[in-house]
């Protein structure tokens, strides 16, 4: 199981809290998933005076670790300010850092991301950066003090699954020993299984569960897929090949004429 | 069933003059009880219900709500038509999406029923001003809408005719001998309730007209535009986990206006005649709740479904109250 900033995590499935039909369904889905880390957005859900109070109590009752995020932030300053507010509010130095570069594609602004990561690291934060699968950006984030990397596999909310598996494979190979979490773009359990088979340590997703027809059942499906993918990776799956290989040895078999 | 002592049971005080309080007053009054409504504010216009969209759209709501909302919400169309003749407009609901978000339409369609897929020619017939703007849409023919402000005012008038007394600007602190029912939404002290902030705007333009609510799907905030009389359009509504009732934020205003503009560019020239923020009372399952626990009697948690679900839950509450009293009226 992954170790994130020195913390043993019991599930490789990290979930969000947005867009569920109700807090009750959210709560049931989290329990069904076995997930013990929940990412929550500060900007939309608790900005304002004493806001979101009851909603947070419901989340606290779930007894999971909260990973606040800076979703919706478009600049270094905004992200840093939001991270500090989150630290106050949730009493954690964990922060999922999102610096959005483009309103429509929600692609991370990797330049601002690295800068914000450096500032937050120096301020004592444990930064979980939402990034692209660009290896050089990954290296810069590690230099900035990140100990976890969270590349996307497709745009946020797109449900496309890994659009560039070769890049993810190269990413995994390039950062052995660094906990890697695929964040964003997962639509189906098979997507999660696929990236876990590549050797990623965990996946983080929200919409695929929250907006499923039955979020509780879908949460279970993702939990099982993540476990299957991880087990498959540890069991070292076969590599594909072009020619058939008989399952049963041919040599030495009796020949009837 | 335990028989509860509520003093002079035939005299009932309802706290709160939102849609929950008024519909319940109607149901209790119809069952022969004498009802007084006490509202701490000066009039009807400060309740969350005043800012509602007024859509009687159980099939659309089913997309992101439990089946209960569809089953019980359906009854609201007949309830409002019967209680306030002429108030309900049964023109259906149109659901559209910007061209690049058409996948959202398909997703929406898999989550509910009661609609037809229609193409641009049919859209043009239903809403001539939207001609050529959308290639396809979902048409929920059985749905309806009403103007919540006209409906609340008319219901109040009807209740007064039926002998219901109103006390506005009353904190209701005085001793009441009989049964008290809490319908005060977020003013209630129920610890299970939370607030879900909703922001809305009213735009005025004579450059286009619509006959029915139009929902614009968007991955982040689905927005609806509801036509009202006198060239007014209600645009709503955000859903934010917060009990902050402060003024609309710039971001929310931007999102709502953007959606209206992408529905039709004529909205760019519309006047913003009003913006408002209401806080919806909600229980953890986002469904209304009738509570009868000794002296604690309440109808609350309408969430975003006040006009849709109040009729059913007011009937349930009225029946339960009469049953719990052990009296037959």
mmCIF file of C-alpha atoms in Angstrom, chain B residues 83-211:
data_model
loop_
_atom_site.group_PDB
_atom_site.id
_atom_site.type_symbol
_atom_site.label_atom_id
_atom_site.label_comp_id
_atom_site.label_asym_id
_atom_site.label_seq_id
_atom_site.Cartn_x
_atom_site.Cartn_y
_atom_site.Cartn_z
ATOM 1 C CA UNK B 83 -55.416 24.703 -5.488
ATOM 2 C CA UNK B 84 -54.523 27.670 -7.698
ATOM 3 C CA UNK B 85 -56.384 27.263 -11.010
ATOM 4 C CA UNK B 86 -54.625 28.942 -13.905
ATOM 5 C CA UNK B 87 -51.286 29.256 -12.096
ATOM 6 C CA UNK B 88 -49.514 26.297 -13.662
ATOM 7 C CA UNK B 89 -48.158 26.455 -17.208
ATOM 8 C CA UNK B 90 -47.890 22.990 -18.668
ATOM 9 C CA UNK B 91 -45.491 23.653 -21.491
ATOM 10 C CA UNK B 92 -42.815 21.144 -20.572
ATOM 11 C CA UNK B 93 -39.096 21.650 -20.141
ATOM 12 C CA UNK B 94 -36.400 21.875 -22.771
ATOM 13 C CA UNK B 95 -32.902 20.618 -21.949
ATOM 14 C CA UNK B 96 -30.048 21.729 -24.196
ATOM 15 C CA UNK B 97 -26.266 21.748 -24.121
ATOM 16 C CA UNK B 98 -23.609 23.815 -25.873
ATOM 17 C CA UNK B 99 -22.332 21.969 -28.969
ATOM 18 C CA UNK B 100 -19.138 20.713 -27.339
ATOM 19 C CA UNK B 101 -20.954 19.502 -24.216
ATOM 20 C CA UNK B 102 -23.517 17.357 -26.028
ATOM 21 C CA UNK B 103 -22.101 14.338 -24.183
ATOM 22 C CA UNK B 104 -23.768 15.876 -21.123
ATOM 23 C CA UNK B 105 -27.137 15.563 -22.858
ATOM 24 C CA UNK B 106 -26.595 11.850 -23.394
ATOM 25 C CA UNK B 107 -25.499 11.432 -19.799
ATOM 26 C CA UNK B 108 -28.583 13.315 -18.583
ATOM 27 C CA UNK B 109 -30.778 11.107 -20.756
ATOM 28 C CA UNK B 110 -29.413 7.901 -19.225
ATOM 29 C CA UNK B 111 -30.302 9.093 -15.731
ATOM 30 C CA UNK B 112 -34.005 9.722 -16.137
ATOM 31 C CA UNK B 113 -37.025 9.243 -18.364
ATOM 32 C CA UNK B 114 -40.164 11.056 -19.468
ATOM 33 C CA UNK B 115 -38.509 12.888 -22.363
ATOM 34 C CA UNK B 116 -38.183 12.772 -26.149
ATOM 35 C CA UNK B 117 -35.038 13.471 -28.102
ATOM 36 C CA UNK B 118 -35.878 16.249 -30.500
ATOM 37 C CA UNK B 119 -33.903 17.800 -33.360
ATOM 38 C CA UNK B 120 -33.472 21.427 -34.382
ATOM 39 C CA UNK B 121 -36.679 21.546 -36.452
ATOM 40 C CA UNK B 122 -38.804 20.592 -33.449
ATOM 41 C CA UNK B 123 -36.848 22.950 -31.187
ATOM 42 C CA UNK B 124 -37.706 25.765 -33.594
ATOM 43 C CA UNK B 125 -41.394 24.878 -33.391
ATOM 44 C CA UNK B 126 -41.395 24.861 -29.589
ATOM 45 C CA UNK B 127 -39.177 27.895 -29.089
ATOM 46 C CA UNK B 128 -38.956 29.934 -32.307
ATOM 47 C CA UNK B 129 -36.322 32.225 -30.806
ATOM 48 C CA UNK B 130 -33.966 29.282 -30.326
ATOM 49 C CA UNK B 131 -34.166 28.293 -33.996
ATOM 50 C CA UNK B 132 -30.819 27.125 -35.348
ATOM 51 C CA UNK B 133 -29.064 27.382 -32.018
ATOM 52 C CA UNK B 134 -29.051 23.724 -30.953
ATOM 53 C CA UNK B 135 -28.873 20.547 -33.024
ATOM 54 C CA UNK B 136 -30.737 18.458 -30.469
ATOM 55 C CA UNK B 137 -32.462 18.678 -27.144
ATOM 56 C CA UNK B 138 -34.410 16.677 -24.597
ATOM 57 C CA UNK B 139 -38.063 17.654 -24.339
ATOM 58 C CA UNK B 140 -39.879 16.779 -21.119
ATOM 59 C CA UNK B 141 -43.428 17.318 -22.298
ATOM 60 C CA UNK B 142 -45.226 16.502 -19.043
ATOM 61 C CA UNK B 143 -43.382 19.064 -16.921
ATOM 62 C CA UNK B 144 -44.677 22.482 -15.953
ATOM 63 C CA UNK B 145 -43.728 25.698 -14.227
ATOM 64 C CA UNK B 146 -45.262 28.492 -12.228
ATOM 65 C CA UNK B 147 -44.173 31.892 -10.973
ATOM 66 C CA UNK B 148 -43.295 31.253 -7.317
ATOM 67 C CA UNK B 149 -44.062 34.826 -6.224
ATOM 68 C CA UNK B 150 -47.488 34.856 -7.812
ATOM 69 C CA UNK B 151 -48.122 31.371 -6.446
ATOM 70 C CA UNK B 152 -47.126 32.221 -2.876
ATOM 71 C CA UNK B 153 -49.163 35.426 -2.911
ATOM 72 C CA UNK B 154 -52.197 33.696 -4.400
ATOM 73 C CA UNK B 155 -51.926 30.853 -1.899
ATOM 74 C CA UNK B 156 -51.771 33.349 0.938
ATOM 75 C CA UNK B 157 -54.921 35.028 -0.410
ATOM 76 C CA UNK B 158 -56.685 31.713 -0.662
ATOM 77 C CA UNK B 159 -55.675 30.736 2.876
ATOM 78 C CA UNK B 160 -57.022 34.020 4.236
ATOM 79 C CA UNK B 161 -60.334 33.286 2.503
ATOM 80 C CA UNK B 162 -60.327 29.908 4.218
ATOM 81 C CA UNK B 163 -59.923 31.620 7.585
ATOM 82 C CA UNK B 164 -56.173 31.132 8.117
ATOM 83 C CA UNK B 165 -54.695 34.004 10.159
ATOM 84 C CA UNK B 166 -51.304 35.553 9.339
ATOM 85 C CA UNK B 167 -49.025 37.317 11.793
ATOM 86 C CA UNK B 168 -46.106 38.985 10.046
ATOM 87 C CA UNK B 169 -43.132 40.508 11.840
ATOM 88 C CA UNK B 170 -43.962 38.248 14.748
ATOM 89 C CA UNK B 171 -41.176 36.407 16.504
ATOM 90 C CA UNK B 172 -43.696 33.842 17.593
ATOM 91 C CA UNK B 173 -42.174 33.789 21.054
ATOM 92 C CA UNK B 174 -45.480 34.132 22.798
ATOM 93 C CA UNK B 175 -47.024 31.126 24.437
ATOM 94 C CA UNK B 176 -49.206 29.105 22.170
ATOM 95 C CA UNK B 177 -51.684 26.806 23.801
ATOM 96 C CA UNK B 178 -52.038 24.351 20.981
ATOM 97 C CA UNK B 179 -49.912 22.565 18.474
ATOM 98 C CA UNK B 180 -46.898 24.372 16.991
ATOM 99 C CA UNK B 181 -45.331 23.293 13.721
ATOM 100 C CA UNK B 182 -41.915 24.466 12.619
ATOM 101 C CA UNK B 183 -41.618 25.248 8.896
ATOM 102 C CA UNK B 184 -38.910 27.875 9.235
ATOM 103 C CA UNK B 185 -36.289 26.357 6.928
ATOM 104 C CA UNK B 186 -32.817 27.470 7.926
ATOM 105 C CA UNK B 187 -34.170 29.430 10.888
ATOM 106 C CA UNK B 188 -35.023 26.139 12.541
ATOM 107 C CA UNK B 189 -32.645 24.846 15.193
ATOM 108 C CA UNK B 190 -32.765 21.305 13.839
ATOM 109 C CA UNK B 191 -29.118 20.121 14.082
ATOM 110 C CA UNK B 192 -29.495 17.802 11.091
ATOM 111 C CA UNK B 193 -30.214 20.676 8.726
ATOM 112 C CA UNK B 194 -27.531 22.282 6.641
ATOM 113 C CA UNK B 195 -27.675 25.222 4.248
ATOM 114 C CA UNK B 196 -27.108 24.991 0.510
ATOM 115 C CA UNK B 197 -26.581 28.433 -0.900
ATOM 116 C CA UNK B 198 -28.320 29.302 -4.136
ATOM 117 C CA UNK B 199 -27.801 32.440 -6.156
ATOM 118 C CA UNK B 200 -30.095 33.676 -8.901
ATOM 119 C CA UNK B 201 -30.704 36.656 -11.168
ATOM 120 C CA UNK B 202 -33.668 38.169 -12.905
ATOM 121 C CA UNK B 203 -33.052 39.567 -16.364
ATOM 122 C CA UNK B 204 -35.362 41.718 -18.435
ATOM 123 C CA UNK B 205 -35.367 41.780 -22.196
ATOM 124 C CA UNK B 206 -38.025 42.110 -24.870
ATOM 125 C CA UNK B 207 -35.732 40.741 -27.568
ATOM 126 C CA UNK B 208 -36.680 37.156 -27.079
ATOM 127 C CA UNK B 209 -39.429 35.134 -25.581
ATOM 128 C CA UNK B 210 -39.589 31.598 -24.242
ATOM 129 C CA UNK B 211 -42.625 29.496 -23.424
#
